[in-house]
Each structure stands twice: as C-alpha cells, then as structure tokens.
CSV table of C-alpha atoms in Angstrom, one decimal:
chain,number,residue,atom,x,y,z
Y,1,ASP,CA,44.7,116.1,75.2
Y,2,ALA,CA,43.4,119.3,76.7
Y,3,GLY,CA,41.1,117.7,79.3
Y,4,ILE,CA,39.5,120.3,81.4
Y,5,THR,CA,40.6,123.9,81.4
Y,6,GLN,CA,39.7,127.0,83.3
Y,7,SER,CA,40.2,130.7,82.5
Y,8,PRO,CA,41.4,133.0,83.8
Y,9,ARG,CA,43.7,131.4,86.2
Y,10,TYR,CA,43.9,134.5,88.3
Y,11,LYS,CA,41.5,137.4,88.6
Y,12,ILE,CA,41.2,140.5,90.7
Y,13,THR,CA,38.0,142.4,90.6
Y,14,GLU,CA,36.2,145.0,92.6
Y,15,THR,CA,33.2,144.7,94.8
Y,16,GLY,CA,30.0,145.0,92.7
Y,17,ARG,CA,31.5,144.0,89.4
Y,18,GLN,CA,30.3,141.1,87.3
Y,19,VAL,CA,32.8,138.5,86.6
Y,20,THR,CA,32.6,135.2,84.6
Y,21,LEU,CA,34.8,132.2,85.1
Y,22,MET,CA,35.1,129.9,82.2
Y,23,CYS,CA,35.3,126.1,82.2
Y,24,HIS,CA,35.8,123.9,79.1
Y,25,GLN,CA,36.2,120.2,78.8
Y,26,THR,CA,37.1,118.1,75.8
Y,27,TRP,CA,35.8,114.7,77.0
Y,28,SER,CA,32.1,115.3,76.3
Y,29,HIS,CA,31.4,114.4,79.9
Y,30,SER,CA,27.7,114.8,80.8
Y,31,TYR,CA,28.3,116.1,84.3
Y,32,MET,CA,30.0,119.3,85.2
Y,33,PHE,CA,30.5,121.0,88.6
Y,34,TRP,CA,31.6,124.2,90.1
Y,35,TYR,CA,33.2,124.3,93.6
Y,36,ARG,CA,34.8,126.9,95.7
Y,37,GLN,CA,37.6,126.1,98.0
Y,38,ASP,CA,38.2,128.0,101.2
Y,39,LEU,CA,40.5,127.2,104.1
Y,40,GLY,CA,38.6,125.2,106.8
Y,41,HIS,CA,35.7,124.5,104.4
Y,42,GLY,CA,37.2,122.1,101.9
Y,43,LEU,CA,35.4,122.0,98.6
Y,44,ARG,CA,31.9,123.2,98.5
Y,45,LEU,CA,29.6,122.7,95.6
Y,46,ILE,CA,28.1,125.8,94.0
Y,47,TYR,CA,26.2,124.5,91.0
Y,48,TYR,CA,26.2,121.4,88.9
Y,49,SER,CA,24.9,120.3,85.6
Y,50,ALA,CA,23.8,116.8,84.5
Y,51,ALA,CA,23.7,117.7,80.8
Y,52,ALA,CA,23.4,120.7,78.5
Y,53,ASP,CA,20.5,123.0,79.6
Y,54,ILE,CA,20.2,121.1,82.9
Y,55,THR,CA,21.6,122.8,86.0
Y,56,ASP,CA,20.9,122.6,89.7
Y,57,LYS,CA,22.0,124.3,92.9
Y,58,GLY,CA,24.6,122.9,95.1
Y,59,GLU,CA,25.4,123.8,98.7
Y,60,VAL,CA,26.4,127.5,98.3
Y,61,PRO,CA,24.6,128.9,95.1
Y,62,ASP,CA,23.7,132.4,96.4
Y,63,GLY,CA,25.3,135.1,94.3
Y,64,TYR,CA,26.3,132.8,91.4
Y,65,VAL,CA,24.7,132.1,88.1
Y,66,VAL,CA,25.5,129.3,85.7
Y,67,SER,CA,24.5,128.2,82.2
Y,68,ARG,CA,25.2,125.3,80.0
Y,69,SER,CA,24.2,125.8,76.4
Y,70,LYS,CA,26.9,123.4,75.2
Y,71,THR,CA,28.1,120.2,76.7
Y,72,GLU,CA,31.7,121.2,76.8
Y,73,ASN,CA,31.3,124.6,78.5
Y,74,PHE,CA,30.0,125.5,81.9
Y,75,PRO,CA,30.6,129.2,82.8
Y,76,LEU,CA,30.1,130.6,86.3
Y,77,THR,CA,29.1,134.2,86.7
Y,78,LEU,CA,29.3,136.3,89.8
Y,79,GLU,CA,26.6,138.9,89.2
Y,80,SER,CA,27.8,141.4,91.7
Y,81,ALA,CA,31.0,140.3,93.3
Y,82,THR,CA,31.4,140.5,97.1
Y,83,ARG,CA,34.5,140.1,99.2
Y,84,SER,CA,33.1,136.9,100.7
Y,85,GLN,CA,33.4,135.4,97.2
Y,86,THR,CA,37.2,135.7,97.3
Y,87,SER,CA,38.2,132.1,96.9
Y,88,VAL,CA,39.7,129.5,94.6
Y,89,TYR,CA,37.2,128.1,92.2
Y,90,PHE,CA,37.4,124.7,90.7
Y,91,CYS,CA,35.5,123.3,87.8
Y,92,ALA,CA,35.1,119.5,87.4
Y,93,SER,CA,33.5,117.1,85.0
Y,94,SER,CA,32.4,113.5,85.3
Y,95,ASN,CA,31.1,110.7,83.0
Y,96,TRP,CA,29.4,107.5,84.1
Y,97,GLU,CA,32.0,106.6,86.7
Y,98,ARG,CA,30.3,107.1,89.9
Y,99,GLY,CA,31.8,109.8,92.1
Y,100,LYS,CA,34.9,110.1,90.0
Y,101,GLN,CA,35.4,113.7,88.9
Y,102,TYR,CA,38.1,115.3,86.9
Y,103,PHE,CA,39.2,118.7,88.1
Y,104,GLY,CA,40.5,121.8,86.3
Y,105,PRO,CA,43.5,123.7,87.6
Y,106,GLY,CA,41.4,126.3,89.4
Y,107,THR,CA,40.8,130.0,89.2
Y,108,ARG,CA,42.0,132.2,92.1
Y,109,LEU,CA,39.6,135.1,92.4
Y,110,THR,CA,40.2,138.1,94.7
Y,111,VAL,CA,37.4,140.6,95.2
Y,112,THR,CA,38.7,143.9,96.6
L,16,GLY,CA,23.5,119.2,106.9
L,17,GLU,CA,25.5,116.1,107.3
L,18,SER,CA,29.0,116.1,105.9
L,19,VAL,CA,32.2,114.2,105.8
L,20,GLY,CA,34.8,115.2,108.3
L,21,LEU,CA,38.4,114.4,109.2
L,22,HIS,CA,40.1,113.7,112.5
L,23,LEU,CA,43.6,115.2,111.7
L,24,PRO,CA,44.1,118.4,109.7
L,25,THR,CA,47.9,117.8,109.4
L,26,LEU,CA,49.9,114.6,109.3
L,27,SER,CA,53.7,114.5,109.3
L,28,VAL,CA,55.4,111.3,108.2
L,29,GLN,CA,58.9,110.2,107.7
L,30,GLU,CA,59.8,109.2,104.2
L,31,GLY,CA,59.5,105.4,103.8
L,32,ASP,CA,57.0,105.0,106.6
L,33,ASN,CA,53.4,104.2,106.1
L,34,SER,CA,50.8,106.9,106.4
L,35,ILE,CA,47.2,106.6,107.6
L,36,ILE,CA,44.7,109.3,106.9
L,37,ASN,CA,41.4,109.0,108.7
L,38,CYS,CA,37.9,110.3,107.8
L,39,ALA,CA,34.6,110.1,109.7
L,40,TYR,CA,31.3,110.4,107.9
L,41,SER,CA,27.9,110.9,109.4
L,42,ASN,CA,25.4,110.3,106.6
L,43,SER,CA,24.4,106.7,106.9
L,44,ALA,CA,22.7,106.9,103.4
L,45,SER,CA,26.1,107.3,101.8
L,46,ASP,CA,27.1,104.1,100.0
L,47,TYR,CA,30.1,105.1,98.0
L,48,PHE,CA,33.3,106.8,99.1
L,49,ILE,CA,36.2,108.3,97.3
L,50,TRP,CA,39.7,109.6,98.2
L,51,TYR,CA,41.2,112.6,96.3
L,52,LYS,CA,44.7,114.0,96.4
L,53,GLN,CA,45.4,117.7,95.9
L,54,GLU,CA,48.9,118.8,95.2
L,55,SER,CA,49.8,122.5,95.8
L,56,GLY,CA,48.4,124.7,93.1
L,57,LYS,CA,46.4,122.0,91.4
L,58,GLY,CA,42.9,120.6,91.3
L,59,PRO,CA,42.0,117.4,93.3
L,60,GLN,CA,42.8,114.1,91.6
L,61,PHE,CA,41.0,110.8,92.1
L,62,ILE,CA,43.0,108.2,94.0
L,63,ILE,CA,40.8,105.3,95.0
L,64,ASP,CA,37.1,104.5,95.7
L,65,ILE,CA,35.2,102.0,97.7
L,66,ARG,CA,31.6,100.9,97.8
L,67,SER,CA,29.7,100.3,101.1
L,68,ASN,CA,29.5,96.6,100.4
L,69,MET,CA,33.2,96.3,100.7
L,70,ASP,CA,35.5,96.9,103.8
L,71,LYS,CA,38.8,97.1,102.0
L,72,ARG,CA,40.1,98.0,98.6
L,73,GLN,CA,43.7,98.1,97.5
L,74,GLY,CA,45.4,100.1,94.8
L,75,GLN,CA,49.0,100.8,94.0
L,76,ARG,CA,50.6,101.6,97.3
L,77,VAL,CA,47.2,102.8,98.7
L,78,THR,CA,44.6,100.9,100.6
L,79,VAL,CA,41.2,102.2,101.7
L,80,LEU,CA,39.4,100.7,104.7
L,81,LEU,CA,35.8,101.2,105.4
L,82,ASN,CA,34.1,100.5,108.8
L,83,LYS,CA,30.4,101.1,108.4
L,84,THR,CA,29.7,100.3,112.0
L,85,VAL,CA,31.5,103.4,113.2
L,86,LYS,CA,31.1,105.3,110.0
L,87,HIS,CA,34.8,105.6,109.4
L,88,LEU,CA,37.2,105.2,106.5
L,89,SER,CA,40.9,105.5,106.2
L,90,LEU,CA,43.5,105.8,103.5
L,91,GLN,CA,46.7,104.0,104.0
L,92,ILE,CA,49.8,104.9,101.9
L,93,ALA,CA,52.6,102.4,102.0
L,94,ALA,CA,56.2,103.5,101.9
L,95,THR,CA,55.4,107.2,101.8
L,96,GLN,CA,57.4,109.2,99.3
L,97,PRO,CA,58.0,113.0,99.0
L,98,GLY,CA,55.6,113.0,96.0
L,99,ASP,CA,52.8,112.0,98.4
L,100,SER,CA,52.9,115.4,100.1
L,101,ALA,CA,49.5,116.9,99.4
L,102,VAL,CA,46.1,117.5,100.9
L,103,TYR,CA,43.9,114.4,100.9
L,104,PHE,CA,40.1,114.6,100.8
L,105,CYS,CA,37.6,111.9,101.5
L,106,ALA,CA,34.3,112.3,99.8
L,107,GLU,CA,31.0,110.6,99.8
L,108,ASN,CA,28.3,109.9,97.3
L,109,LEU,CA,24.7,109.0,98.1
L,110,SER,CA,22.8,106.4,96.2
L,111,GLY,CA,20.6,108.3,93.7
L,112,GLY,CA,22.7,111.4,94.2
L,113,TYR,CA,23.8,111.3,90.6
L,114,GLN,CA,27.5,112.2,90.4
L,115,LYS,CA,27.4,114.7,93.3
L,116,VAL,CA,29.9,114.1,96.0
L,117,THR,CA,30.4,115.8,99.4
L,118,PHE,CA,34.0,116.6,100.4
L,119,GLY,CA,35.5,116.7,103.8
L,120,ILE,CA,37.8,119.5,104.8
L,121,GLY,CA,41.0,117.7,104.0
L,122,THR,CA,44.1,116.4,105.7
L,123,LYS,CA,47.5,117.8,104.8
L,124,LEU,CA,50.2,115.1,104.5
L,125,GLN,CA,53.8,116.3,105.0
L,126,VAL,CA,56.5,113.9,104.1
L,127,ILE,CA,59.8,114.4,106.0
L,128,PRO,CA,62.8,113.4,103.9
C-alpha cells in the first residue's frame, strides 16, 4: 500500500539550476496537486491536474512547470531555481470525494 | 483574492481539556469546508468536513461547527491528547471548483502533558 510518494525528500540546489520533484500515487486518483508550504502562508497551490494531459495553474505558478503524461505521475519542474523557491513542496491526490486530498510526505527544497 | 484565515496562530491546551480552533472565511461562494491536521514532518491529513447546508458535524472526538452568518467555522477536539499536537488547517472548496481547496495559514496546537 504505497499510496502517494515524493522524491527526493530533501534537495539542495543552486540558483539557476533546473530541478524536478517527483510525485507518484498508486490509487489511480484523477486529481493531483502541487503545493508549497511557507511559514505564514500556509499551503499555496502551484498547479493541479484533473486527469492525464490536463493541467492548470494555481495561485503561485510562476517559475514552475508540470506535466502529467500518466495518471499516476505528476512531476514538478523548477526551470531555473531561485532562492524564493526555497520551500517545502507537497504533492496531493484526490478522487471523487469533494475536497478530500491525500498528501505525500513532502520535499524540502533549499536553493542556495 | 479572498482566502481562509485563522484567529489564533498558536493554541496551548492542557491534556484532557477540550480544544477549540477557529477559522474565519471571507468567500461567501464557498459551500464546503474541510479541516486538515499536519503533524511535524508529515503532509496534511484529512480530519473532517462539513457542507454549508449543515451547522454541525461530529466525528470521533472532533466536532466542526459552521456559522454562515458570520462566516466562521471551528474545530472542537474533546479530551485533547498529546497525539493531537499538530498544525490544523481549515480549507474551503467552492461549488464548481472541482477538487481545488484554499487553505488557511494554520493554527498550531500544543498539548501540555
């Protein structure tokens, strides 16, 4: 029962580098989400996906790219990392249960 | 834009007492509300939800109250235990908003043994 996993769990990268955060779920949930969590801001939605090949912007999409070629995977790419993207990133998935999302363990990203 | 907010960022409660975590929302179009619990180092976990056509819903040791008149909801935890120590988020979902939710900034609950 793997559920939803994220990798890596911790990542340190340099400004300007491209970095991809992986998210994988085993439930075949239609919806998947990426959030960033920063002190004082709670969880802010970056991108979400309603199904494979369907993605849409959330509240803070600038500097991020997503894709969803398969239902179970939803990678998040920082094309050129900036220090302001230092954060904890959470992936989540959801099925038909309205508003109920299942979260992964998070990836702590530090951009130096 | 409109968002969900919280009155108290930190709440300290004696073990065995009841806890009340409050949340104010400003988007009158929201018709579904959820509480999540986030333990240290983990992702948020669903606790309980409530629809706008209800004013109270009970779960195991938790009760959510919704007051649409003043756009306020609260999470009550009965007989608070050390395992309840966490950050609690309220979140709202708009009708037609698919599965997207908007989270508040969270309240940290500290249980004093």
